[in-house]
C-alpha cells in the first residue's frame, strides 16, 4: 500500500515538473512576441520544446505533429499534402506562428493538468481539456451525385464557397472531389468538364473522424492519409466535414 502511494506521489511530482517546463517555454514565447528572436534562437527553442513535449506527453503524442505545423504557420505542414495546394490562405507573420505555438503548448498543459488532477483525485470526473471536432467542423453536408459533371461540381464549389464536395450515390457517400483536383483535370489534363463525370477523378474512400474526437486526432489523420478534408461522423452517419481551414481557425485562436 505504501509503495503504491509513493509511486502515485512520484507521478504527480513528475507531472508538476513537466507542467512547469512547458510554462517556462510559454513565457519565452511571450518574450518573442515583444522582441523578435533570431532564426537561430527560434530553431534552438523549437528543438528544446519538442524534446520537452515528447518527454512529457510521449513521442507518439499528436501534439508533436501539431507543433510542427505551428512552426510553419497556417498549418503549413498539412498544406504540403500532395492532394492540393493551400486554399484561401495568406502569408502569416512570425508573430502568428508564435501564437500558434502558444496554443499547442497550452493544450499540452491542459492535458497534463487533467492527468495530475486524476492522479491526485482532486476531480475524478475531470477529462482532458481541449476542443473536439464538433466544435470546429462545418455542419452542413454538401454533396453532388455520382453522375454529376466536373463543370457542375465546380459550380457547386463556387456557389457554396467550399474547397471540396462529397460524392453521393443514393444514400451512400462514396468519396469526394476538391477544387484543386478539378483544376488539375480540366486545366492540366485537358479533360472536358461538360462531359466528364466526377467519378472519374474523385478521391475514395472517405477518411472519417468522429464528432467527439479531439482536434489533434483530425490533424493526425490528415497527415497520415495525405488529405486536407475529413468527413465527420456521429453514430455511423456523416454529419459534417472538417478541413485544414477549420483547424487553422482553432490554432490561430479564431472562433
mmCIF file of C-alpha atoms in Angstrom:
data_model
loop_
_atom_site.group_PDB
_atom_site.id
_atom_site.type_symbol
_atom_site.label_atom_id
_atom_site.label_comp_id
_atom_site.label_asym_id
_atom_site.label_seq_id
_atom_site.Cartn_x
_atom_site.Cartn_y
_atom_site.Cartn_z
ATOM 1 C CA UNK A 1 0.000 0.000 0.000
ATOM 2 C CA UNK A 2 2.787 2.371 0.980
ATOM 3 C CA UNK A 3 4.755 1.728 -2.214
ATOM 4 C CA UNK A 4 1.670 2.412 -4.353
ATOM 5 C CA UNK A 5 1.094 5.704 -2.588
ATOM 6 C CA UNK A 6 4.709 6.709 -3.101
ATOM 7 C CA UNK A 7 4.556 5.773 -6.779
ATOM 8 C CA UNK A 8 1.440 7.857 -7.240
ATOM 9 C CA UNK A 9 3.037 10.799 -5.469
ATOM 10 C CA UNK A 10 6.102 10.484 -7.668
ATOM 11 C CA UNK A 11 3.973 10.575 -10.802
ATOM 12 C CA UNK A 12 2.202 13.708 -9.619
ATOM 13 C CA UNK A 13 5.604 15.276 -8.937
ATOM 14 C CA UNK A 14 6.790 14.401 -12.438
ATOM 15 C CA UNK A 15 3.665 15.963 -13.947
ATOM 16 C CA UNK A 16 4.284 19.108 -11.895
ATOM 17 C CA UNK A 17 7.793 19.329 -13.302
ATOM 18 C CA UNK A 18 6.574 18.790 -16.869
ATOM 19 C CA UNK A 19 3.910 21.487 -16.489
ATOM 20 C CA UNK A 20 6.495 23.891 -15.100
ATOM 21 C CA UNK A 21 8.858 23.250 -18.016
ATOM 22 C CA UNK A 22 6.153 23.883 -20.597
ATOM 23 C CA UNK A 23 5.041 27.032 -18.764
ATOM 24 C CA UNK A 24 8.633 28.277 -18.928
ATOM 25 C CA UNK A 25 8.559 27.747 -22.706
ATOM 26 C CA UNK A 26 5.324 29.754 -22.858
ATOM 27 C CA UNK A 27 6.996 32.615 -21.010
ATOM 28 C CA UNK A 28 9.801 32.578 -23.565
ATOM 29 C CA UNK A 29 7.246 32.764 -26.383
ATOM 30 C CA UNK A 30 5.705 35.832 -24.747
ATOM 31 C CA UNK A 31 9.125 37.478 -24.848
ATOM 32 C CA UNK A 32 9.458 36.525 -28.520
ATOM 33 C CA UNK A 33 6.272 38.475 -29.219
ATOM 34 C CA UNK A 34 7.919 41.572 -27.771
ATOM 35 C CA UNK A 35 11.455 41.124 -29.101
ATOM 36 C CA UNK A 36 11.602 39.172 -32.356
ATOM 37 C CA UNK A 37 14.024 36.250 -32.000
ATOM 38 C CA UNK A 38 16.782 35.447 -34.445
ATOM 39 C CA UNK A 39 16.204 32.403 -36.690
ATOM 40 C CA UNK A 40 18.906 30.516 -34.781
ATOM 41 C CA UNK A 41 17.280 31.285 -31.429
ATOM 42 C CA UNK A 42 13.894 30.119 -32.701
ATOM 43 C CA UNK A 43 15.340 26.866 -34.064
ATOM 44 C CA UNK A 44 17.029 26.196 -30.733
ATOM 45 C CA UNK A 45 13.787 26.978 -28.881
ATOM 46 C CA UNK A 46 11.740 24.644 -31.093
ATOM 47 C CA UNK A 47 14.201 21.802 -30.678
ATOM 48 C CA UNK A 48 14.091 22.132 -26.878
ATOM 49 C CA UNK A 49 10.297 22.415 -26.871
ATOM 50 C CA UNK A 50 9.863 19.290 -28.994
ATOM 51 C CA UNK A 51 12.079 17.367 -26.564
ATOM 52 C CA UNK A 52 10.013 18.606 -23.612
ATOM 53 C CA UNK A 53 6.701 17.689 -25.276
ATOM 54 C CA UNK A 54 7.953 14.231 -26.235
ATOM 55 C CA UNK A 55 9.230 13.641 -22.710
ATOM 56 C CA UNK A 56 6.050 14.910 -21.043
ATOM 57 C CA UNK A 57 3.368 13.594 -23.407
ATOM 58 C CA UNK A 58 5.085 10.707 -25.167
ATOM 59 C CA UNK A 59 6.853 10.573 -28.518
ATOM 60 C CA UNK A 60 3.647 9.448 -30.271
ATOM 61 C CA UNK A 61 1.533 12.350 -28.996
ATOM 62 C CA UNK A 62 -0.422 14.074 -31.840
ATOM 63 C CA UNK A 63 0.570 17.401 -30.277
ATOM 64 C CA UNK A 64 4.099 16.860 -31.594
ATOM 65 C CA UNK A 65 2.753 16.831 -35.158
ATOM 66 C CA UNK A 66 0.619 19.850 -34.393
ATOM 67 C CA UNK A 67 3.625 21.729 -33.033
ATOM 68 C CA UNK A 68 5.453 21.027 -36.295
ATOM 69 C CA UNK A 69 2.602 22.633 -38.212
ATOM 70 C CA UNK A 70 2.522 25.603 -35.846
ATOM 71 C CA UNK A 71 6.191 26.335 -36.555
ATOM 72 C CA UNK A 72 5.353 26.800 -40.229
ATOM 73 C CA UNK A 73 2.222 28.867 -39.673
ATOM 74 C CA UNK A 74 -1.245 28.267 -41.119
ATOM 75 C CA UNK A 75 -0.766 24.533 -40.515
ATOM 76 C CA UNK A 76 1.583 24.575 -43.497
ATOM 77 C CA UNK A 77 2.698 21.021 -42.804
ATOM 78 C CA UNK A 78 -0.789 19.888 -43.671
ATOM 79 C CA UNK A 79 -0.992 22.146 -46.683
ATOM 80 C CA UNK A 80 2.006 20.440 -48.237
ATOM 81 C CA UNK A 81 -0.031 17.258 -48.543
ATOM 82 C CA UNK A 82 0.073 16.005 -52.138
ATOM 83 C CA UNK A 83 -3.669 16.365 -52.586
ATOM 84 C CA UNK A 84 -3.711 20.076 -53.259
ATOM 85 C CA UNK A 85 -2.204 23.493 -52.699
ATOM 86 C CA UNK A 86 -3.358 25.913 -49.957
ATOM 87 C CA UNK A 87 -6.859 27.265 -50.429
ATOM 88 C CA UNK A 88 -7.749 30.814 -49.451
ATOM 89 C CA UNK A 89 -4.781 31.343 -47.165
ATOM 90 C CA UNK A 90 -2.408 34.239 -46.777
ATOM 91 C CA UNK A 91 1.157 34.538 -45.619
ATOM 92 C CA UNK A 92 1.432 34.657 -41.851
ATOM 93 C CA UNK A 93 3.959 36.661 -39.941
ATOM 94 C CA UNK A 94 6.389 35.162 -37.492
ATOM 95 C CA UNK A 95 4.224 36.578 -34.699
ATOM 96 C CA UNK A 96 1.341 34.423 -35.909
ATOM 97 C CA UNK A 97 3.454 31.254 -35.862
ATOM 98 C CA UNK A 98 4.497 32.120 -32.307
ATOM 99 C CA UNK A 99 0.849 32.472 -31.285
ATOM 100 C CA UNK A 100 0.119 29.081 -32.822
ATOM 101 C CA UNK A 101 2.991 27.592 -30.826
ATOM 102 C CA UNK A 102 1.397 29.080 -27.701
ATOM 103 C CA UNK A 103 -1.917 27.366 -28.443
ATOM 104 C CA UNK A 104 -0.212 23.986 -28.792
ATOM 105 C CA UNK A 105 1.703 24.382 -25.533
ATOM 106 C CA UNK A 106 -1.478 25.466 -23.749
ATOM 107 C CA UNK A 107 -3.178 22.293 -24.991
ATOM 108 C CA UNK A 108 -0.260 20.254 -23.657
ATOM 109 C CA UNK A 109 -0.549 21.893 -20.248
ATOM 110 C CA UNK A 110 -4.301 21.233 -20.183
ATOM 111 C CA UNK A 111 -3.634 17.554 -20.885
ATOM 112 C CA UNK A 112 -1.018 17.273 -18.134
ATOM 113 C CA UNK A 113 -3.150 19.154 -15.613
ATOM 114 C CA UNK A 114 -6.023 16.761 -16.275
ATOM 115 C CA UNK A 115 -3.712 13.790 -15.662
ATOM 116 C CA UNK A 116 -2.441 15.375 -12.464
ATOM 117 C CA UNK A 117 -5.961 16.051 -11.203
ATOM 118 C CA UNK A 118 -6.943 12.453 -11.900
ATOM 119 C CA UNK A 119 -3.933 11.054 -10.064
ATOM 120 C CA UNK A 120 -4.400 13.301 -7.052
ATOM 121 C CA UNK A 121 -8.185 12.640 -7.034
ATOM 122 C CA UNK A 122 -8.962 16.320 -6.914
ATOM 123 C CA UNK A 123 -11.605 15.753 -9.567
ATOM 124 C CA UNK A 124 -12.368 12.162 -10.558
ATOM 125 C CA UNK A 125 -14.638 13.283 -13.375
ATOM 126 C CA UNK A 126 -12.196 15.716 -14.951
ATOM 127 C CA UNK A 127 -11.349 14.849 -18.544
ATOM 128 C CA UNK A 128 -8.606 16.093 -20.746
ATOM 129 C CA UNK A 129 -9.416 19.630 -21.812
ATOM 130 C CA UNK A 130 -9.460 20.750 -25.417
ATOM 131 C CA UNK A 131 -11.813 21.302 -28.340
ATOM 132 C CA UNK A 132 -13.422 18.460 -30.263
ATOM 133 C CA UNK A 133 -14.027 18.107 -33.985
ATOM 134 C CA UNK A 134 -17.689 19.026 -33.474
ATOM 135 C CA UNK A 135 -16.637 22.458 -32.167
ATOM 136 C CA UNK A 136 -14.983 23.460 -35.454
ATOM 137 C CA UNK A 137 -16.465 21.327 -38.228
ATOM 138 C CA UNK A 138 -18.742 22.585 -40.979
ATOM 139 C CA UNK A 139 -22.127 21.162 -40.003
ATOM 140 C CA UNK A 140 -23.635 21.264 -43.496
ATOM 141 C CA UNK A 141 -23.092 18.192 -45.678
ATOM 142 C CA UNK A 142 -22.586 19.332 -49.277
ATOM 143 C CA UNK A 143 -22.672 16.676 -51.994
ATOM 144 C CA UNK A 144 -23.190 16.060 -55.707
ATOM 145 C CA UNK A 145 -24.414 12.840 -57.372
ATOM 146 C CA UNK A 146 -22.004 10.331 -58.830
ATOM 147 C CA UNK A 147 -23.048 11.211 -62.371
ATOM 148 C CA UNK A 148 -22.541 14.978 -61.923
ATOM 149 C CA UNK A 149 -20.125 16.535 -64.412
ATOM 150 C CA UNK A 150 -16.912 18.283 -63.414
ATOM 151 C CA UNK A 151 -18.489 21.544 -64.525
ATOM 152 C CA UNK A 152 -21.487 21.004 -62.232
ATOM 153 C CA UNK A 153 -19.219 20.111 -59.312
ATOM 154 C CA UNK A 154 -17.137 23.238 -59.916
ATOM 155 C CA UNK A 155 -20.239 25.394 -59.989
ATOM 156 C CA UNK A 156 -21.347 23.908 -56.663
ATOM 157 C CA UNK A 157 -17.960 24.612 -55.069
ATOM 158 C CA UNK A 158 -18.150 28.216 -56.220
ATOM 159 C CA UNK A 159 -21.768 28.612 -55.109
ATOM 160 C CA UNK A 160 -21.194 27.136 -51.660
ATOM 161 C CA UNK A 161 -17.724 28.723 -51.249
ATOM 162 C CA UNK A 162 -16.071 25.479 -50.164
ATOM 163 C CA UNK A 163 -12.924 23.611 -51.196
ATOM 164 C CA UNK A 164 -14.361 20.100 -51.530
ATOM 165 C CA UNK A 165 -17.670 18.340 -52.076
ATOM 166 C CA UNK A 166 -18.800 14.803 -51.226
ATOM 167 C CA UNK A 167 -19.807 12.386 -53.974
ATOM 168 C CA UNK A 168 -23.101 10.611 -53.282
ATOM 169 C CA UNK A 169 -24.763 7.558 -54.790
ATOM 170 C CA UNK A 170 -28.219 7.006 -53.358
ATOM 171 C CA UNK A 171 -27.892 7.191 -49.574
ATOM 172 C CA UNK A 172 -24.185 6.362 -49.639
ATOM 173 C CA UNK A 173 -21.217 8.750 -49.757
ATOM 174 C CA UNK A 174 -18.512 7.168 -51.917
ATOM 175 C CA UNK A 175 -15.763 9.800 -51.911
ATOM 176 C CA UNK A 176 -15.091 13.462 -52.545
ATOM 177 C CA UNK A 177 -13.556 15.828 -55.055
ATOM 178 C CA UNK A 178 -11.614 19.009 -54.373
ATOM 179 C CA UNK A 179 -11.237 22.329 -56.129
ATOM 180 C CA UNK A 180 -7.611 21.569 -56.911
ATOM 181 C CA UNK A 181 -8.431 18.192 -58.446
ATOM 182 C CA UNK A 182 -10.999 19.864 -60.674
ATOM 183 C CA UNK A 183 -8.399 22.384 -61.795
ATOM 184 C CA UNK A 184 -5.861 19.628 -62.388
ATOM 185 C CA UNK A 185 -8.254 17.590 -64.502
ATOM 186 C CA UNK A 186 -9.626 20.469 -66.552
ATOM 187 C CA UNK A 187 -6.592 22.723 -66.963
ATOM 188 C CA UNK A 188 -3.584 20.424 -66.654
ATOM 189 C CA UNK A 189 -5.069 17.287 -68.216
ATOM 190 C CA UNK A 190 -7.367 18.943 -70.730
ATOM 191 C CA UNK A 191 -10.403 16.944 -69.601
ATOM 192 C CA UNK A 192 -13.756 18.135 -70.955
ATOM 193 C CA UNK A 193 -15.654 19.386 -67.864
ATOM 194 C CA UNK A 194 -19.010 19.294 -69.653
ATOM 195 C CA UNK A 195 -18.994 15.573 -70.453
ATOM 196 C CA UNK A 196 -16.652 14.110 -67.793
ATOM 197 C CA UNK A 197 -18.281 12.979 -64.532
ATOM 198 C CA UNK A 198 -16.869 13.324 -61.034
ATOM 199 C CA UNK A 199 -16.494 9.576 -60.591
ATOM 200 C CA UNK A 200 -13.505 9.653 -62.948
ATOM 201 C CA UNK A 201 -11.330 11.684 -60.575
ATOM 202 C CA UNK A 202 -12.922 11.557 -57.111
ATOM 203 C CA UNK A 203 -10.867 10.516 -54.106
ATOM 204 C CA UNK A 204 -12.046 7.390 -52.347
ATOM 205 C CA UNK A 205 -12.750 6.007 -49.845
ATOM 206 C CA UNK A 206 -13.756 8.780 -47.475
ATOM 207 C CA UNK A 207 -11.486 9.361 -44.492
ATOM 208 C CA UNK A 208 -13.667 9.918 -41.433
ATOM 209 C CA UNK A 209 -13.316 11.255 -37.907
ATOM 210 C CA UNK A 210 -15.849 11.250 -35.055
ATOM 211 C CA UNK A 211 -17.544 14.402 -33.767
ATOM 212 C CA UNK A 212 -16.253 13.567 -30.279
ATOM 213 C CA UNK A 213 -12.616 13.183 -31.360
ATOM 214 C CA UNK A 214 -10.182 15.943 -30.337
ATOM 215 C CA UNK A 215 -8.895 18.364 -32.953
ATOM 216 C CA UNK A 216 -5.425 16.801 -32.707
ATOM 217 C CA UNK A 217 -6.864 13.488 -33.928
ATOM 218 C CA UNK A 218 -8.079 15.235 -37.075
ATOM 219 C CA UNK A 219 -4.572 16.652 -37.546
ATOM 220 C CA UNK A 220 -3.066 13.177 -37.184
ATOM 221 C CA UNK A 221 -5.446 11.643 -39.723
ATOM 222 C CA UNK A 222 -4.861 14.404 -42.269
ATOM 223 C CA UNK A 223 -1.124 13.890 -42.083
ATOM 224 C CA UNK A 224 -1.369 10.085 -42.148
ATOM 225 C CA UNK A 225 -3.803 9.933 -45.078
ATOM 226 C CA UNK A 226 -2.374 12.854 -47.056
ATOM 227 C CA UNK A 227 -5.642 14.753 -47.169
ATOM 228 C CA UNK A 228 -6.920 18.161 -46.092
ATOM 229 C CA UNK A 229 -10.593 17.208 -45.762
ATOM 230 C CA UNK A 230 -12.256 14.681 -43.433
ATOM 231 C CA UNK A 231 -15.877 13.570 -43.303
ATOM 232 C CA UNK A 232 -17.244 13.817 -39.758
ATOM 233 C CA UNK A 233 -19.424 11.009 -38.439
ATOM 234 C CA UNK A 234 -21.745 10.509 -35.497
ATOM 235 C CA UNK A 235 -23.393 7.146 -34.827
ATOM 236 C CA UNK A 236 -22.029 5.935 -38.193
ATOM 237 C CA UNK A 237 -23.764 8.787 -40.037
ATOM 238 C CA UNK A 238 -21.950 11.624 -41.844
ATOM 239 C CA UNK A 239 -22.959 14.892 -40.208
ATOM 240 C CA UNK A 240 -20.360 17.347 -41.493
ATOM 241 C CA UNK A 241 -16.865 17.989 -42.815
ATOM 242 C CA UNK A 242 -13.696 19.293 -41.169
ATOM 243 C CA UNK A 243 -10.865 20.770 -43.239
ATOM 244 C CA UNK A 244 -7.453 22.316 -42.772
ATOM 245 C CA UNK A 245 -9.038 25.774 -42.737
ATOM 246 C CA UNK A 246 -11.124 24.761 -39.698
ATOM 247 C CA UNK A 247 -8.018 23.557 -37.876
ATOM 248 C CA UNK A 248 -6.197 26.777 -38.748
ATOM 249 C CA UNK A 249 -9.126 28.645 -37.200
ATOM 250 C CA UNK A 250 -8.542 26.884 -33.878
ATOM 251 C CA UNK A 251 -4.751 27.140 -33.775
ATOM 252 C CA UNK A 252 -4.920 30.781 -34.817
ATOM 253 C CA UNK A 253 -7.249 31.445 -31.877
ATOM 254 C CA UNK A 254 -10.240 32.387 -34.058
ATOM 255 C CA UNK A 255 -13.640 31.043 -33.016
#
